[in-house]
PDB file of C-alpha atoms in Angstrom:
ATOM      1  CA  MET P 290      -0.063   0.483   0.242  1.00 94.00           C
ATOM      2  CA  THR P 291       1.078   3.446  -1.024  1.00 97.00           C
ATOM      3  CA  LEU P 292       0.083   6.782   0.360  1.00 97.00           C
ATOM      4  CA  LEU P 293       0.918   9.873  -1.503  1.00 97.00           C
ATOM      5  CA  ALA P 294       1.245  12.961   1.687  1.00 95.00           C
ATOM      6  CA  GLY P 295       1.658  15.959   3.070  1.00 92.00           C
ATOM      7  CA  GLY P 296       1.773  17.001   6.748  1.00 88.00           C
ATOM      8  CA  VAL P 297      -0.448  16.554   9.379  1.00 92.00           C
ATOM      9  CA  GLY P 298      -3.551  15.046   7.795  1.00 92.00           C
ATOM     10  CA  GLY P 299      -1.345  12.609   5.737  1.00 94.00           C
ATOM     11  CA  ALA P 300       0.648  11.772   8.733  1.00 95.00           C
ATOM     12  CA  LYS P 301      -2.436  11.062  10.489  1.00 94.00           C
ATOM     13  CA  LEU P 302      -3.893   8.739   7.848  1.00 96.00           C
ATOM     14  CA  ALA P 303      -0.442   7.286   7.419  1.00 96.00           C
ATOM     15  CA  GLN P 304      -0.280   6.433  11.354  1.00 96.00           C
ATOM     16  CA  GLY P 305      -3.607   4.602  10.350  1.00 96.00           C
ATOM     17  CA  LEU P 306      -2.483   2.256   7.712  1.00 96.00           C
ATOM     18  CA  ALA P 307       0.547   1.506   9.292  1.00 96.00           C
ATOM     19  CA  ARG P 308      -1.599   0.152  11.992  1.00 95.00           C
ATOM     20  CA  ALA P 309      -3.376  -2.384  10.194  1.00 94.00           C
ATOM     21  CA  SER P 310      -0.729  -2.868   7.859  1.00 93.00           C
ATOM     22  CA  ASP P 311       3.015  -4.093   8.619  1.00 92.00           C
ATOM     23  CA  ASP P 312       3.841  -3.211   4.221  1.00 95.00           C
ATOM     24  CA  VAL P 313       3.209   0.781   4.119  1.00 97.00           C
ATOM     25  CA  THR P 314       5.413   3.212   2.299  1.00 98.00           C
ATOM     26  CA  VAL P 315       4.269   7.275   2.370  1.00 98.00           C
ATOM     27  CA  VAL P 316       5.680   9.419  -0.303  1.00 98.00           C
ATOM     28  CA  VAL P 317       5.862  12.840   0.634  1.00 97.00           C
ATOM     29  CA  ASN P 318       6.092  15.833   0.347  1.00 96.00           C
ATOM     30  CA  THR P 319       9.490  18.039   0.528  1.00 95.00           C
ATOM     31  CA  GLY P 320       8.355  21.096  -1.686  1.00 92.00           C
ATOM     32  CA  ASP P 321       8.080  22.689   1.918  1.00 91.00           C
ATOM     33  CA  ASP P 322      11.824  21.811   2.922  1.00 93.00           C
ATOM     34  CA  ALA P 323      13.515  24.767   3.951  1.00 91.00           C
ATOM     35  CA  GLU P 324      16.453  25.765   5.240  1.00 93.00           C
ATOM     36  CA  ILE P 325      16.320  27.259   8.571  1.00 94.00           C
ATOM     37  CA  TYR P 326      19.289  29.022  11.058  1.00 94.00           C
ATOM     38  CA  GLY P 327      21.727  27.009   9.049  1.00 94.00           C
ATOM     39  CA  LEU P 328      20.091  23.549   8.723  1.00 96.00           C
ATOM     40  CA  SER P 329      17.684  21.653   6.580  1.00 95.00           C
ATOM     41  CA  VAL P 330      14.220  21.226   7.362  1.00 95.00           C
ATOM     42  CA  SER P 331      11.884  18.997   6.213  1.00 95.00           C
ATOM     43  CA  PRO P 332       8.652  20.194   7.989  1.00 95.00           C
ATOM     44  CA  ASP P 333       6.041  17.393   5.939  1.00 95.00           C
ATOM     45  CA  LEU P 334       8.674  14.387   6.381  1.00 96.00           C
ATOM     46  CA  ASP P 335       9.200  15.563   9.903  1.00 97.00           C
ATOM     47  CA  THR P 336       5.523  15.217  10.341  1.00 96.00           C
ATOM     48  CA  VAL P 337       4.563  12.128   9.067  1.00 97.00           C
ATOM     49  CA  MET P 338       7.980  10.557  10.871  1.00 97.00           C
ATOM     50  CA  TYR P 339       7.023  11.912  14.294  1.00 97.00           C
ATOM     51  CA  THR P 340       3.561  10.896  14.145  1.00 96.00           C
ATOM     52  CA  LEU P 341       4.617   7.284  13.001  1.00 97.00           C
ATOM     53  CA  ALA P 342       7.383   7.078  15.849  1.00 97.00           C
ATOM     54  CA  GLY P 343       4.512   7.921  18.349  1.00 96.00           C
ATOM     55  CA  ILE P 344       5.973  11.233  19.022  1.00 97.00           C
ATOM     56  CA  ALA P 345       4.598  14.114  17.383  1.00 96.00           C
ATOM     57  CA  ASP P 346       3.144  16.839  19.403  1.00 95.00           C
ATOM     58  CA  PRO P 347      -0.311  16.214  19.359  1.00 90.00           C
ATOM     59  CA  GLN P 348      -1.554  19.696  20.110  1.00 89.00           C
ATOM     60  CA  ASN P 349       0.860  21.246  17.642  1.00 86.00           C
ATOM     61  CA  GLY P 350       0.689  18.568  14.696  1.00 83.00           C
ATOM     62  CA  TRP P 351       5.005  18.681  14.665  1.00 85.00           C
ATOM     63  CA  GLY P 352       7.484  19.199  16.730  1.00 94.00           C
ATOM     64  CA  VAL P 353       8.113  16.677  18.781  1.00 97.00           C
ATOM     65  CA  ALA P 354       5.730  16.047  21.380  1.00 97.00           C
ATOM     66  CA  GLY P 355       7.338  17.467  25.385  1.00 96.00           C
ATOM     67  CA  ASP P 356      10.293  19.610  23.425  1.00 97.00           C
ATOM     68  CA  THR P 357      11.906  22.066  24.998  1.00 97.00           C
ATOM     69  CA  PHE P 358      12.849  25.666  23.535  1.00 96.00           C
ATOM     70  CA  THR P 359      16.415  25.797  25.591  1.00 97.00           C
ATOM     71  CA  THR P 360      18.565  25.979  22.054  1.00 97.00           C
ATOM     72  CA  LEU P 361      16.242  28.777  20.613  1.00 96.00           C
ATOM     73  CA  GLU P 362      16.350  30.700  24.078  1.00 97.00           C
ATOM     74  CA  GLN P 363      19.723  31.006  24.111  1.00 97.00           C
ATOM     75  CA  MET P 364      19.859  32.257  20.207  1.00 96.00           C
ATOM     76  CA  THR P 365      16.913  35.198  21.037  1.00 96.00           C
ATOM     77  CA  ARG P 366      19.916  36.304  23.830  1.00 97.00           C
ATOM     78  CA  LEU P 367      22.909  36.410  21.724  1.00 97.00           C
ATOM     79  CA  GLY P 368      20.467  37.989  18.591  1.00 96.00           C
ATOM     80  CA  GLN P 369      18.973  36.079  16.402  1.00 92.00           C
ATOM     81  CA  ASP P 370      15.303  36.250  14.925  1.00 93.00           C
ATOM     82  CA  THR P 371      13.410  32.925  16.443  1.00 92.00           C
ATOM     83  CA  TRP P 372       9.985  33.325  15.101  1.00 88.00           C
ATOM     84  CA  PHE P 373      10.665  29.429  13.479  1.00 89.00           C
ATOM     85  CA  ARG P 374       9.881  27.760  16.709  1.00 90.00           C
ATOM     86  CA  LEU P 375      12.176  24.243  16.399  1.00 95.00           C
ATOM     87  CA  GLY P 376      12.187  22.322  19.501  1.00 97.00           C
ATOM     88  CA  ASP P 377      15.513  21.197  21.554  1.00 97.00           C
ATOM     89  CA  ARG P 378      14.635  17.486  20.169  1.00 97.00           C
ATOM     90  CA  ASP P 379      13.405  18.763  16.539  1.00 97.00           C
ATOM     91  CA  ILE P 380      16.938  20.174  16.181  1.00 97.00           C
ATOM     92  CA  ALA P 381      18.356  17.063  16.971  1.00 98.00           C
ATOM     93  CA  THR P 382      16.724  15.903  13.473  1.00 98.00           C
ATOM     94  CA  HIS P 383      17.930  18.630  11.605  1.00 98.00           C
ATOM     95  CA  VAL P 384      21.131  18.378  12.509  1.00 98.00           C
ATOM     96  CA  LEU P 385      21.780  14.922  11.877  1.00 98.00           C
ATOM     97  CA  ARG P 386      20.093  15.644   8.252  1.00 97.00           C
ATOM     98  CA  THR P 387      22.277  18.500   7.490  1.00 97.00           C
ATOM     99  CA  ALA P 388      25.284  16.751   7.977  1.00 97.00           C
ATOM    100  CA  GLN P 389      24.350  14.150   5.989  1.00 97.00           C
ATOM    101  CA  LEU P 390      23.245  16.154   3.144  1.00 96.00           C
ATOM    102  CA  ARG P 391      26.358  17.824   3.038  1.00 96.00           C
ATOM    103  CA  ALA P 392      28.235  14.320   2.628  1.00 97.00           C
ATOM    104  CA  GLY P 393      27.041  13.561  -0.141  1.00 96.00           C
ATOM    105  CA  VAL P 394      24.279  11.473   1.332  1.00 97.00           C
ATOM    106  CA  PRO P 395      20.390  11.449  -0.621  1.00 97.00           C
ATOM    107  CA  LEU P 396      17.455  13.403   1.437  1.00 97.00           C
ATOM    108  CA  SER P 397      16.122   9.426   1.097  1.00 97.00           C
ATOM    109  CA  ALA P 398      18.857   7.311   2.408  1.00 98.00           C
ATOM    110  CA  THR P 399      18.950  10.173   5.312  1.00 98.00           C
ATOM    111  CA  THR P 400      15.537   9.835   5.911  1.00 98.00           C
ATOM    112  CA  ALA P 401      15.848   5.913   5.558  1.00 98.00           C
ATOM    113  CA  GLN P 402      18.048   6.323   8.880  1.00 98.00           C
ATOM    114  CA  LEU P 403      16.155   8.782  10.350  1.00 98.00           C
ATOM    115  CA  ALA P 404      12.663   6.863  10.412  1.00 98.00           C
ATOM    116  CA  ALA P 405      15.160   3.800  11.243  1.00 98.00           C
ATOM    117  CA  ALA P 406      16.438   5.223  14.582  1.00 98.00           C
ATOM    118  CA  LEU P 407      13.152   6.183  15.778  1.00 98.00           C
ATOM    119  CA  GLY P 408      11.575   2.356  15.061  1.00 97.00           C
ATOM    120  CA  VAL P 409       9.394   3.816  12.556  1.00 97.00           C
ATOM    121  CA  ARG P 410       8.531   0.375  10.513  1.00 95.00           C
ATOM    122  CA  ALA P 411       5.997   2.225   7.364  1.00 97.00           C
ATOM    123  CA  ARG P 412       8.865   2.922   4.281  1.00 97.00           C
ATOM    124  CA  LEU P 413       9.192   6.840   4.190  1.00 98.00           C
ATOM    125  CA  LEU P 414      10.643   8.680   1.140  1.00 98.00           C
ATOM    126  CA  PRO P 415      10.726  12.055   0.336  1.00 97.00           C
ATOM    127  CA  MET P 416       9.238  12.451  -3.414  1.00 96.00           C
ATOM    128  CA  THR P 417      12.908  13.753  -5.032  1.00 96.00           C
ATOM    129  CA  ASP P 418      16.200  13.656  -3.416  1.00 95.00           C
ATOM    130  CA  ASP P 419      17.140  16.651  -6.317  1.00 88.00           C
ATOM    131  CA  PRO P 420      17.050  20.245  -4.472  1.00 77.00           C
ATOM    132  CA  ARG P 421      16.010  21.291  -8.036  1.00 59.00           C
ATOM    133  CA  GLY P 422      12.367  20.084  -6.875  1.00 56.00           C
ATOM    134  CA  HIS P 423      12.614  21.955  -3.547  1.00 55.00           C
ATOM    135  CA  PRO P 424      11.361  25.900  -3.286  1.00 48.00           C
ATOM    136  CA  ARG P 425      13.739  26.143  -0.440  1.00 50.00           C
ATOM    137  CA  ARG P 426      12.488  28.677   1.555  1.00 48.00           C
ATOM    138  CA  HIS P 427      15.101  30.814   3.671  1.00 47.00           C
ATOM    139  CA  ALA P 428      13.670  32.414   6.917  1.00 45.00           C
ATOM    140  CA  GLY P 429      14.433  35.725   6.656  1.00 39.00           C
ATOM    141  CA  ARG P 430      12.794  39.196   5.274  1.00 31.00           C
ATOM    142  CA  ALA P 431       9.784  38.516   3.293  1.00 31.00           C
ATOM    143  CA  ALA P 432       6.070  38.555   2.715  1.00 29.00           C
ATOM    144  CA  GLY P 433       4.804  35.792   4.989  1.00 31.00           C
ATOM    145  CA  VAL P 434       4.059  32.800   2.749  1.00 31.00           C
ATOM    146  CA  PRO P 435       2.149  30.182   4.813  1.00 34.00           C
ATOM    147  CA  GLY P 436       2.809  26.385   4.649  1.00 40.00           C
ATOM    148  CA  VAL P 437       6.030  26.163   6.589  1.00 43.00           C
ATOM    149  CA  LEU P 438       5.675  28.548   9.011  1.00 44.00           C
ATOM    150  CA  ARG P 439       5.150  27.177  13.011  1.00 50.00           C
ATOM    151  CA  GLY P 440       3.497  30.177  15.233  1.00 49.00           C
ATOM    152  CA  PRO P 441       2.871  33.374  13.375  1.00 42.00           C
ATOM    153  CA  ALA P 442       4.983  34.989  11.731  1.00 43.00           C
ATOM    154  CA  PRO P 443       6.089  38.686  13.249  1.00 41.00           C
ATOM    155  CA  PRO P 444       4.837  41.080  10.287  1.00 39.00           C
ATOM    156  CA  GLY P 445       7.266  41.901   7.077  1.00 40.00           C
ATOM    157  CA  ARG P 446       8.746  38.618   8.119  1.00 41.00           C
ATOM    158  CA  GLY P 447       8.283  34.862   6.478  1.00 39.00           C
ATOM    159  CA  ALA P 448      10.161  32.928   4.179  1.00 42.00           C
ATOM    160  CA  ARG P 449      11.908  33.429   0.687  1.00 40.00           C
ATOM    161  CA  ARG P 450      11.194  31.347  -1.766  1.00 42.00           C
ATOM    162  CA  ARG P 451      13.359  30.154  -3.974  1.00 39.00           C
ATOM    163  CA  PRO P 452      12.550  28.266  -7.092  1.00 41.00           C
ATOM    164  CA  ARG P 453      14.689  25.517  -8.406  1.00 46.00           C
ATOM    165  CA  GLY P 454      12.632  24.075 -10.794  1.00 48.00           C
ATOM    166  CA  ARG P 455      10.606  21.198  -9.676  1.00 53.00           C
ATOM    167  CA  ARG P 456       9.871  20.089 -13.047  1.00 59.00           C
ATOM    168  CA  ALA P 457      13.548  19.319 -13.826  1.00 69.00           C
ATOM    169  CA  ALA P 458      13.942  17.545 -10.358  1.00 85.00           C
ATOM    170  CA  ARG P 459      13.657  13.132 -11.216  1.00 93.00           C
ATOM    171  CA  PRO P 460      11.759  10.692  -8.228  1.00 96.00           C
ATOM    172  CA  ALA P 461      13.191   9.873  -6.012  1.00 97.00           C
ATOM    173  CA  PRO P 462      14.648   6.047  -5.678  1.00 97.00           C
ATOM    174  CA  GLY P 463      11.711   3.806  -5.480  1.00 97.00           C
ATOM    175  CA  VAL P 464       8.905   6.187  -5.797  1.00 97.00           C
ATOM    176  CA  LEU P 465       7.820   4.832  -9.493  1.00 96.00           C
ATOM    177  CA  ASP P 466       8.068   1.223  -8.047  1.00 96.00           C
ATOM    178  CA  ALA P 467       5.735   2.571  -5.201  1.00 96.00           C
ATOM    179  CA  LEU P 468       3.130   3.329  -7.088  1.00 95.00           C
ATOM    180  CA  ASP P 469       2.497   0.158  -9.048  1.00 94.00           C
ATOM    181  CA  ALA P 470       0.969  -0.632  -5.302  1.00 94.00           C
ATOM    182  CA  ASP P 471      -2.159  -2.709  -5.390  1.00 92.00           C
ATOM    183  CA  VAL P 472      -3.573   0.213  -3.181  1.00 93.00           C
ATOM    184  CA  VAL P 473      -2.445   4.228  -3.883  1.00 94.00           C
ATOM    185  CA  VAL P 474      -4.014   6.491  -1.470  1.00 94.00           C
ATOM    186  CA  VAL P 475      -4.110  10.455  -1.734  1.00 94.00           C
ATOM    187  CA  GLY P 476      -3.793  11.756   1.822  1.00 93.00           C
ATOM    188  CA  PRO P 477      -6.560  13.824   3.194  1.00 89.00           C
ATOM    189  CA  SER P 478      -3.395  16.577   2.801  1.00 85.00           C
ATOM    190  CA  ASN P 479      -3.619  20.593   0.786  1.00 86.00           C
ATOM    191  CA  PRO P 480      -3.589  19.953  -3.116  1.00 87.00           C
ATOM    192  CA  PHE P 481      -1.695  22.402  -3.924  1.00 87.00           C
ATOM    193  CA  VAL P 482       1.042  22.530  -1.528  1.00 89.00           C
ATOM    194  CA  SER P 483       1.276  19.029  -0.480  1.00 90.00           C
ATOM    195  CA  ILE P 484       0.329  16.790  -3.137  1.00 93.00           C
ATOM    196  CA  GLY P 485       0.529  19.197  -6.607  1.00 93.00           C
ATOM    197  CA  PRO P 486       4.387  19.656  -5.927  1.00 94.00           C
ATOM    198  CA  VAL P 487       4.180  14.976  -5.588  1.00 95.00           C
ATOM    199  CA  LEU P 488       2.606  14.774  -8.950  1.00 94.00           C
ATOM    200  CA  ALA P 489       4.572  17.528 -10.099  1.00 94.00           C
ATOM    201  CA  VAL P 490       7.791  15.323  -9.977  1.00 95.00           C
ATOM    202  CA  PRO P 491       8.578  14.206 -13.896  1.00 94.00           C
ATOM    203  CA  GLY P 492       6.248  10.796 -13.906  1.00 95.00           C
ATOM    204  CA  VAL P 493       5.265  10.978 -10.943  1.00 95.00           C
ATOM    205  CA  ARG P 494       1.824  11.701 -12.421  1.00 93.00           C
ATOM    206  CA  GLU P 495       2.008   9.466 -15.477  1.00 94.00           C
ATOM    207  CA  ARG P 496       3.237   5.997 -13.474  1.00 93.00           C
ATOM    208  CA  LEU P 497       0.022   6.456 -10.804  1.00 91.00           C
ATOM    209  CA  ALA P 498      -2.548   7.118 -14.389  1.00 90.00           C
ATOM    210  CA  ALA P 499      -0.849   3.863 -15.124  1.00 89.00           C
ATOM    211  CA  SER P 500      -1.715   2.316 -12.161  1.00 82.00           C
ATOM    212  CA  ALA P 501      -4.790   3.082 -11.725  1.00 74.00           C
ATOM    213  CA  PRO P 502      -7.259   0.439 -12.305  1.00 68.00           C
ATOM    214  CA  ALA P 503      -9.176   0.688 -16.132  1.00 52.00           C
ATOM    215  CA  ALA P 504     -12.341   1.836 -14.793  1.00 43.00           C
ATOM    216  CA  SER P 505     -11.016   4.473 -12.846  1.00 55.00           C
ATOM    217  CA  ARG P 506      -9.336   6.212 -16.274  1.00 54.00           C
TER     218      ARG P 506
END
């Protein structure tokens, strides 16, 4: 079974499917991936991963339950604008991901390592390993952009979007094969900012259409 998912809604469905089946693959949107405080953050991947690991914050739907913010408090003291909320344990994920990516490890392999360390049994796949497929929103001074924001942005602050040519990206290893599953579910995630980017990766929409039963085409 394969699920196409974005953040909170897709994560909750993934959790339900994983409880019902030991064979679940989740292809996750990376269109909201960002560089925050110099760290590579994958909001939707992390939300799905934390939810499947049973450690997601149940109130916010993102981040780690019971997390602390000592790091951000110290960054604020040092003069850093810390409106984008990352907890201490959440930051550990981003530090490890950033180190892996800078060492040349693909996002898909990095995600598999992080998920395994947290005891996630479902297979998590980013829609692409290609950074050209990520808008790469950076915290900074710009018009407010919804999606990856954690808490309200101060006036005049948002995320700086840097398009990277999603249509030039390639599906991450395993993504197209996952679409050949007997059951493919499109998760209850925002169809424009979460599901749309997944379908925009070259080959995904076509493979999904080809694998659909003839009666549904």
